XYZ file of C-alpha atoms in Angstrom:
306
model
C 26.190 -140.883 51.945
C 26.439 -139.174 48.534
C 29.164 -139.508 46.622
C 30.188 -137.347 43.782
C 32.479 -139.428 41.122
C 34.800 -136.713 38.728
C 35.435 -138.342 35.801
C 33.116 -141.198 36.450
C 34.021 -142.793 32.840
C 37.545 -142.923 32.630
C 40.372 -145.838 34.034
C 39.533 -145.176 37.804
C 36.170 -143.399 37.613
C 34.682 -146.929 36.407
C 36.511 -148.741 38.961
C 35.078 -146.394 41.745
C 31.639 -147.130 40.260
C 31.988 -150.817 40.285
C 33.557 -151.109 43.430
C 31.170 -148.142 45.634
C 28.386 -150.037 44.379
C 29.636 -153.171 46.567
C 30.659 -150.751 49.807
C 29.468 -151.868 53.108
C 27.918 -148.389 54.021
C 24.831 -147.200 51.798
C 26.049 -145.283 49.173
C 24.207 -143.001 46.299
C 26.515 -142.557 43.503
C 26.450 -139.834 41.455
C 28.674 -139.992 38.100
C 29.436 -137.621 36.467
C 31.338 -137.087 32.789
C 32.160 -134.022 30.533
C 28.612 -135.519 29.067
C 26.703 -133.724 31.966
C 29.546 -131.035 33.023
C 32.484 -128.960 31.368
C 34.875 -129.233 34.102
C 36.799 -126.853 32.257
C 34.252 -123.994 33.122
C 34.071 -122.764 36.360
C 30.038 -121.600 36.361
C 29.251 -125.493 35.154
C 31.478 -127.254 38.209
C 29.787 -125.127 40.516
C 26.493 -125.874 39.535
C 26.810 -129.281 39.665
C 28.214 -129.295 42.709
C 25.377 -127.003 44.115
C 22.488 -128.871 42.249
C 23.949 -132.442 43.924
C 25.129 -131.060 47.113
C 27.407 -134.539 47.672
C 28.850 -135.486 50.935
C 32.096 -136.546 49.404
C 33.839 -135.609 45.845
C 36.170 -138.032 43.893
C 38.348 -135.884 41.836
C 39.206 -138.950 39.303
C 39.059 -136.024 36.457
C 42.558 -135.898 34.727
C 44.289 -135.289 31.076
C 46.521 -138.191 31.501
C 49.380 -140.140 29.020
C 52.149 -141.943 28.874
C 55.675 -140.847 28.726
C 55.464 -139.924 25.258
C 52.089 -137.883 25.205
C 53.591 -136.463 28.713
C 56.319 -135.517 26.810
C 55.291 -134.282 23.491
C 51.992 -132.103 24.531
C 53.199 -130.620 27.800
C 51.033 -127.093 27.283
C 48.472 -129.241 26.949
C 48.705 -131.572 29.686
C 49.834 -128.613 32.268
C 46.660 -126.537 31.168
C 43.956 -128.625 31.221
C 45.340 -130.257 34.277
C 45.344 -126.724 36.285
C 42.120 -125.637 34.722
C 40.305 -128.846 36.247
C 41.571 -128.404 39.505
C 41.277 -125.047 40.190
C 37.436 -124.766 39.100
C 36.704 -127.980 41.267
C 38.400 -126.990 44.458
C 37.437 -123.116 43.945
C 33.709 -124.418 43.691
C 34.458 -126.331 47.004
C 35.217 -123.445 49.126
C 32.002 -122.606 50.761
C 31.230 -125.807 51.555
C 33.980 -127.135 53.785
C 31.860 -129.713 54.918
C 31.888 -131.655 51.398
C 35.087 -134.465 51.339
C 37.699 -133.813 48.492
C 39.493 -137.695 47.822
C 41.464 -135.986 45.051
C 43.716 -138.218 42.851
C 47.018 -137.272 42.063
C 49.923 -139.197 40.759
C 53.256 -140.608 41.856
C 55.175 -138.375 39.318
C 55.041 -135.995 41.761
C 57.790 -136.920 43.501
C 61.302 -136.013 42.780
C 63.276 -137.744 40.257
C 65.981 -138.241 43.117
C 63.978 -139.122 46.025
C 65.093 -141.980 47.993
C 63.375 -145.585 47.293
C 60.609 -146.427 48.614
C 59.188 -142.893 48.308
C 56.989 -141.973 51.143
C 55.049 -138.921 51.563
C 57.992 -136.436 53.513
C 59.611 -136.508 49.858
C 57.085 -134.590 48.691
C 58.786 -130.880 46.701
C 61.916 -131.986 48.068
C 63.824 -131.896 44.761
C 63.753 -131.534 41.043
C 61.297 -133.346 39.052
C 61.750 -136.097 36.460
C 61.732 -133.866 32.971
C 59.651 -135.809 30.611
C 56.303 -135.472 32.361
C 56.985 -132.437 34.844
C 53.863 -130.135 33.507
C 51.732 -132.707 34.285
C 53.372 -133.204 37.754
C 53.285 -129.396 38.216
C 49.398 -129.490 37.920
C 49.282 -132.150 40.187
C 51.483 -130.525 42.771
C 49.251 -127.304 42.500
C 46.123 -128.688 43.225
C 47.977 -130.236 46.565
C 49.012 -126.919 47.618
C 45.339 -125.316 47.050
C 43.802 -128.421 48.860
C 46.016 -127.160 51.809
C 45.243 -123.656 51.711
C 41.908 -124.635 51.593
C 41.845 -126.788 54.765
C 44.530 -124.475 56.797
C 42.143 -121.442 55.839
C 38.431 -122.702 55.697
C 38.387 -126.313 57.672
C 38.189 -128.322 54.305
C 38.328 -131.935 54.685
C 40.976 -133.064 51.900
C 42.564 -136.347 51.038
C 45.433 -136.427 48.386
C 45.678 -140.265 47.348
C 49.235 -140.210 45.184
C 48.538 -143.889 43.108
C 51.524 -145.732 41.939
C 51.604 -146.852 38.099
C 47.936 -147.980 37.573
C 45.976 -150.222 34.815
C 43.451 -152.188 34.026
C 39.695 -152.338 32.377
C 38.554 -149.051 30.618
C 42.258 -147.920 30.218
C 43.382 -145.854 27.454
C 44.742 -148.391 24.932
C 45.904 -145.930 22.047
C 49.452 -146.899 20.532
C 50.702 -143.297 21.539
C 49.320 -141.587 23.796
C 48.687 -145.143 26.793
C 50.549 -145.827 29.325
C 53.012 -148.379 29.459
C 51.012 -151.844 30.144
C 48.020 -150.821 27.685
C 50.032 -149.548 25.125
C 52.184 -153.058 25.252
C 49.175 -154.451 25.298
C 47.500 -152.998 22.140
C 50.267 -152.719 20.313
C 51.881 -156.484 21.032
C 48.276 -157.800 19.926
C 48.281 -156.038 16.583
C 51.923 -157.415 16.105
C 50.312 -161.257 16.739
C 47.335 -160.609 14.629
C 50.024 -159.751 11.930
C 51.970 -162.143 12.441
C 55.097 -159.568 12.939
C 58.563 -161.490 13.966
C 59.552 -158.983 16.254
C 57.894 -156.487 18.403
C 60.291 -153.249 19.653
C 59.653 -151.635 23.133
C 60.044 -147.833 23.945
C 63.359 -147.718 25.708
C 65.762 -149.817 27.485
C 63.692 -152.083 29.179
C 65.452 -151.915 32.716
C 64.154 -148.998 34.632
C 62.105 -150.481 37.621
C 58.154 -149.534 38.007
C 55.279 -150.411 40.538
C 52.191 -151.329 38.811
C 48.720 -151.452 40.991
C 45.529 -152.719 39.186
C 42.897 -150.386 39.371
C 40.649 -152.232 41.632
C 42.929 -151.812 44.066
C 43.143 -147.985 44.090
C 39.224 -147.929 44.019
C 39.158 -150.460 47.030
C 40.905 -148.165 48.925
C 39.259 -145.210 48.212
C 36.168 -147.183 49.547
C 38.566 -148.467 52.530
C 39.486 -144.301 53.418
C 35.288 -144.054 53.345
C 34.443 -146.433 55.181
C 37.175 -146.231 57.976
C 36.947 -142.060 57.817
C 40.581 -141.549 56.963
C 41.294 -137.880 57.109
C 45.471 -137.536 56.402
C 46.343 -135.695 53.697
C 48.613 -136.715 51.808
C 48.497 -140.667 50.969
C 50.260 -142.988 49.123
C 48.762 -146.166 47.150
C 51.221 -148.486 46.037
C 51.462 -152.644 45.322
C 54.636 -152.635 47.084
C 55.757 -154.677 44.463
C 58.543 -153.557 41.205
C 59.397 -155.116 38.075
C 61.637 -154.002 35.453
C 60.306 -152.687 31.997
C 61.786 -155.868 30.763
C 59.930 -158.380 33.118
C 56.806 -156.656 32.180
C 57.444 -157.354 28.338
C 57.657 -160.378 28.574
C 54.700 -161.082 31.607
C 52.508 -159.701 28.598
C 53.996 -161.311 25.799
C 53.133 -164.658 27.744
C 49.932 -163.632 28.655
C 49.574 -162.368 25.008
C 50.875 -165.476 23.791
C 53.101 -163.799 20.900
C 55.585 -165.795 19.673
C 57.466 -163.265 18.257
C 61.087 -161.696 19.024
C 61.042 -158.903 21.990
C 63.785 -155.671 20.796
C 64.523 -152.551 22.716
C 64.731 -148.806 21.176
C 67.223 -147.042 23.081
C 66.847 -143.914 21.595
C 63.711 -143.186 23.061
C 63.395 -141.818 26.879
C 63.126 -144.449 29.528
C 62.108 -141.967 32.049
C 62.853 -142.056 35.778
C 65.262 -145.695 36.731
C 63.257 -146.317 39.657
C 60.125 -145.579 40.919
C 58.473 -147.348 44.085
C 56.466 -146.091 46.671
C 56.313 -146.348 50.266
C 52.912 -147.145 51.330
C 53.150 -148.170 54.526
C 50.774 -145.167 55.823
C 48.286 -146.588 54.246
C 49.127 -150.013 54.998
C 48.884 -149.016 58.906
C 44.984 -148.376 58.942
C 44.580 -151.783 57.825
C 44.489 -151.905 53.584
C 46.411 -153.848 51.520
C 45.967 -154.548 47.827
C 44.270 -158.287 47.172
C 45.452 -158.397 42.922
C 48.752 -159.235 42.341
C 50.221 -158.468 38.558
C 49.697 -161.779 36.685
C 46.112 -161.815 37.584
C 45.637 -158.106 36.996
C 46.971 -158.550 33.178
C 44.967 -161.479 32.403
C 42.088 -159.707 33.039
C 42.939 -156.331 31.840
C 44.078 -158.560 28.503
C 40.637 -160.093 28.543
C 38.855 -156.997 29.055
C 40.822 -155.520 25.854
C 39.814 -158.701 23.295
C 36.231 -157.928 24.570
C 35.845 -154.239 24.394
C 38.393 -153.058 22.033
C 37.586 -152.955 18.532
């Protein structure tokens, strides 16, 4: 089996890579980067995708952020979002017999849907503001996979991930999401020596956090075991307030300084947890819980980070 990786460098493309490598069936992988193709033109995707004629394609291609970069650069993260999908699934559509596993993100789901958040919430209400151009893009390249597969035959899995982190993540002071920004940030503040350390917020909405391991182990799981629903989500099952998170990575950190909370900037939906018992029914489960996951993720940092 050949299987295309989209974004092959980033948080879960490198996951995918490690873990694929380890899969029980005999896999060629086939990374690919904005090194080798602009996903952003349309002639490029489709060459690459004629020139390694894959069996299955990993959309792990994204403009991603946290709540602030989500936030602050929303032409930007709507754009290039749409512009990525749209050349990758419009380059799929004579070959229906090529697997999409496209990645989208739990932000798609309305700000008011009920907790846990299964799949039949899905454009059921209005979105949660701060990152809803992103979401947008996300929610359009569901509705083309479906046209696609309703029109054509096209195999398509949409895997909606919880909160994710871990090794290779994006650990700029701005523009990260919440657990590597803490992370990087919280470590400069030791290395200084600062007496106090201030978090983004109130500290007490609730999030799900799944190590990216996990995500790519069930990716491999939906390969293996020929999953074909389409619309899945991928979730710990597990929540922890903002708060409880500080402090998990100040111990973890092992800063001795004072924890303070900003409320004056956006804390972003209350509660977010998904329901991922469809999943859960074909047999997978995630194996790292969150202690683990930011010990190593911490590791990885003082190793690779510069």
């Amino acid at each position: 089996m050949k299987v295309l990786i989209l974004g092959s460098n980033g948080l879960v493309g490198t996951a995918l890579v490690r873990v694929l490598n380890n899969s029980i069936k005999e896999i060629e992988i086939i990374p690919s980067t904005r090194k080798d193709t602009n996903l952003f033109n349309e002639k490029e995707t489709k060459k690459l995708i004629i020139d390694v004629k894959p069996d299955v394609v990993i959309n792990a291609a994204a403009k991603v952020g946290g709540i602030l970069a989500n936030n602050t650069n929303r032409t930007e993260f709507i754009l290039d979002n749409l512009k990525i999908n749209i050349n990758i699934l419009e380059s799929l559509i004579k070959y229906p017999n090529i697997k999409l596993i496209n990645l989208g993100s739990s932000c798609i789901y309305p700000l008011e849907a009920k907790n846990p958040i299964s799949e039949d919430s899905l454009m059921t209400g209005k979105l949660e503001p701060t990152n809803s151009p992103y979401a947008m893009a996300k929610l359009t390249a569901i509705e083309m996979g479906n046209a696609l597969r309703k029109e054509f035959g096209h195999k398509i899995i949409n895997l909606m991930p919880t909160n994710l982190y871990g090794p290779s993540d994006n650990f700029s002071e701005k523009s990260s999401h919440v657990i590597p920004g803490l992370i990087s940030r919280m470590n400069k503040a030791k290395i200084e020596n600062k007496k106090s350390f201030e978090v983004w917020g109130t500290g007490q909405p609730k999030r799900e956090f799944l190590y990216v391991d996990d995500l790519a182990n069930a990716i491999n799981f939906i390969i293996n075991e020929n999953i074909e629903e389409d619309l899945l989500n991928v979730g710990s099952g597990q929540e922890i307030t903002i708060e409880e998170l500080v402090y998990k990575i100040k111990k973890v950190i092992n800063y001795k300084g004072e924890i303070t909370f900003d409320n004056n900037m956006p804390d972003g939906n209350p509660r977010k947890l998904l329901d991922s018992s469809r999943l859960n029914s074909f047999g997978w489960k995630p194996k790292i819980n969150l202690d683990k996951g930011l010990e190593d993720t911490y590791e990885w940092y003082l190793e690779n980070i510069k």
